[in-house]
Coordinates of C-alpha atoms in Angstrom, one line a residue:
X24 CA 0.0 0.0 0.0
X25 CA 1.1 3.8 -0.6
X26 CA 1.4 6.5 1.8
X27 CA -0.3 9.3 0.1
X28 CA 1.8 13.3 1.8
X29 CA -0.2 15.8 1.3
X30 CA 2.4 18.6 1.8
X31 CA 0.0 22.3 3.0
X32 CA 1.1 25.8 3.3
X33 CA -1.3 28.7 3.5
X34 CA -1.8 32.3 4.6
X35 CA -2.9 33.4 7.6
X36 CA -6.8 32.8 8.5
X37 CA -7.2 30.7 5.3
X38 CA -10.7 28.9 5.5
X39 CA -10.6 25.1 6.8
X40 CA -13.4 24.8 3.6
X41 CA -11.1 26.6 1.1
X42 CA -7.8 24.2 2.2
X43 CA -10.4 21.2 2.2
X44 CA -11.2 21.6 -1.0
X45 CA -7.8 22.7 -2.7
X46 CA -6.6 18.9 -1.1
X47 CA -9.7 17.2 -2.7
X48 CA -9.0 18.9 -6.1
X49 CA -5.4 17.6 -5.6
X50 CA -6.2 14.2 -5.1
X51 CA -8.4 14.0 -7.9
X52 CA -5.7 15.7 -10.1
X53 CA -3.4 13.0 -8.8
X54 CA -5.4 10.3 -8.8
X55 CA -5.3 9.4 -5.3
X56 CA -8.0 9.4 -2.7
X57 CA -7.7 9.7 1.7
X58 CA -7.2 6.3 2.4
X59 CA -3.8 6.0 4.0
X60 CA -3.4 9.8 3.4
X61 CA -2.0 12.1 5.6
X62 CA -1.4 15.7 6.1
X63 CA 1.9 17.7 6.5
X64 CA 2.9 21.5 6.8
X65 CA 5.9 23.4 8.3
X66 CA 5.8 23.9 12.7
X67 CA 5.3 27.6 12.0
X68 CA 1.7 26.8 11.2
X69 CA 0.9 24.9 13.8
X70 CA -1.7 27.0 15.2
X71 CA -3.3 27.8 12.2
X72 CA -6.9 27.2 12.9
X73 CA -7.6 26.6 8.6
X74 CA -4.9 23.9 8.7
X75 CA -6.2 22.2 11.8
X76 CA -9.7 22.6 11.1
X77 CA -9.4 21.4 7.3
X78 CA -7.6 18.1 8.7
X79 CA -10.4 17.5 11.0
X80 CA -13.3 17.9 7.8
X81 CA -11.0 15.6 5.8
X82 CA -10.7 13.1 9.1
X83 CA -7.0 13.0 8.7
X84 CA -3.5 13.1 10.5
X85 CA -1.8 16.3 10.5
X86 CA 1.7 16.4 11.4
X87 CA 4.2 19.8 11.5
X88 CA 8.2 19.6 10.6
X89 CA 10.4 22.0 11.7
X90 CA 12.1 24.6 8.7
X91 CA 15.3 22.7 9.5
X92 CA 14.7 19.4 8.7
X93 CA 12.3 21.0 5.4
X94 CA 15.1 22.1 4.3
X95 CA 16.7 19.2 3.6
X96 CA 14.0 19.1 0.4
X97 CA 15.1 22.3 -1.2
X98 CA 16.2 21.5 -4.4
X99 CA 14.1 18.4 -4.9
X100 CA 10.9 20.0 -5.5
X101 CA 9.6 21.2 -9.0
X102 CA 8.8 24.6 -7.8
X103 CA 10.1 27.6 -6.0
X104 CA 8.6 30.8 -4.0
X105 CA 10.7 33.8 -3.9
X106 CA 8.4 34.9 -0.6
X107 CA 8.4 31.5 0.8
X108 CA 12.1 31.5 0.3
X109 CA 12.4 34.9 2.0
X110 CA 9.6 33.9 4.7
X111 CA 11.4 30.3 5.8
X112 CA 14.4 30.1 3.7
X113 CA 12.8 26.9 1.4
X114 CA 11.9 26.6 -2.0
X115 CA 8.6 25.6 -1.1
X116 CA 6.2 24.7 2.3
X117 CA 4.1 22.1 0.4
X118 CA 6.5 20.6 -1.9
X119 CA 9.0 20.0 0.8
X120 CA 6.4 18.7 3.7
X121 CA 5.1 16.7 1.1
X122 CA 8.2 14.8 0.7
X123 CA 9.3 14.6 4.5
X124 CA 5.9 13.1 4.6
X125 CA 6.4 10.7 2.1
X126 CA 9.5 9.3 4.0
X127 CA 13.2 8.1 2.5
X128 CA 12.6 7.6 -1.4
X129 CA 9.1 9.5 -1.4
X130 CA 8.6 10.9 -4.7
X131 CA 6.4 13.9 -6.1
X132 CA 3.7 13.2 -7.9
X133 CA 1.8 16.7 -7.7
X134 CA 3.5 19.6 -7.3
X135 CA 2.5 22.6 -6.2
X136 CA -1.0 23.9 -6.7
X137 CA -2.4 27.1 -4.9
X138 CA -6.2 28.8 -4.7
X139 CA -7.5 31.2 -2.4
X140 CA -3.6 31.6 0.0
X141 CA -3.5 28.0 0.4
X142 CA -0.8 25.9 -1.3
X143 CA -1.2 21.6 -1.9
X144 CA 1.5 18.8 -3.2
X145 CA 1.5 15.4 -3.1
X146 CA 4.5 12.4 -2.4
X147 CA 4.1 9.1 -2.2
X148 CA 6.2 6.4 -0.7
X149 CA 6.0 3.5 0.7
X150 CA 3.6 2.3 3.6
X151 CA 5.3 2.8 7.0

């Protein structure tokens, strides 16, 4: 089975609903679905009430990495953010939680997509 990292970064006071629905639109892009799904974002946003609130309408795991160990990913992701870059010093929030998520070997199979100041990628690796 495949562990399907959803890797999120967002503004401040995003909507859970918006966030929700930017990670449904990923899955279907990426063919993927929530089972064995989990979410990911960067510790900074761990009191973001749209990030915590959109894991609980999706009834899934959300886990926060610190910048350090993010930026580990720079320079493996397909895109880059000069104000994300300037913000936390990585290429990307989403790309790069995406692939911690996905574990050693996880590879990215949506990069990054954005609507409404919420960001969404996708890594998959194997089942831990």
């Amino acid at each position: 089975m495949t562990c399907v990292a959803i890797g999120l970064g967002c503004r401040k006071n995003v909507p859970a609903k918006m966030i929700a629905a930017l990670v449904r639109r990923a899955l279907d892009m990426a063919d993927l679905s929530l089972e064995s799904a989990a979410i990911y974002s960067i510790e900074d946003k761990f009191e973001e009430a749209g990030l915590l609130e959109a894991a609980l309408l999706l009834a899934l795991p959300l886990t926060f990495f610190p910048r350090e160990q993010l930026a580990q990913y720079n320079g493996k992701g397909a895109t880059r953010s000069q104000l994300v870059q300037a913000q936390f010093g990585l290429d990307s929030v989403c790309e790069a939680a995406a692939l911690a998520g996905a574990g050693q070997g996880g590879t990215l199979v949506l990069p990054r997509i954005s609507d409404n100041g919420a960001t969404c990628a996708i890594a998959i690796g194997a089942a831990l």
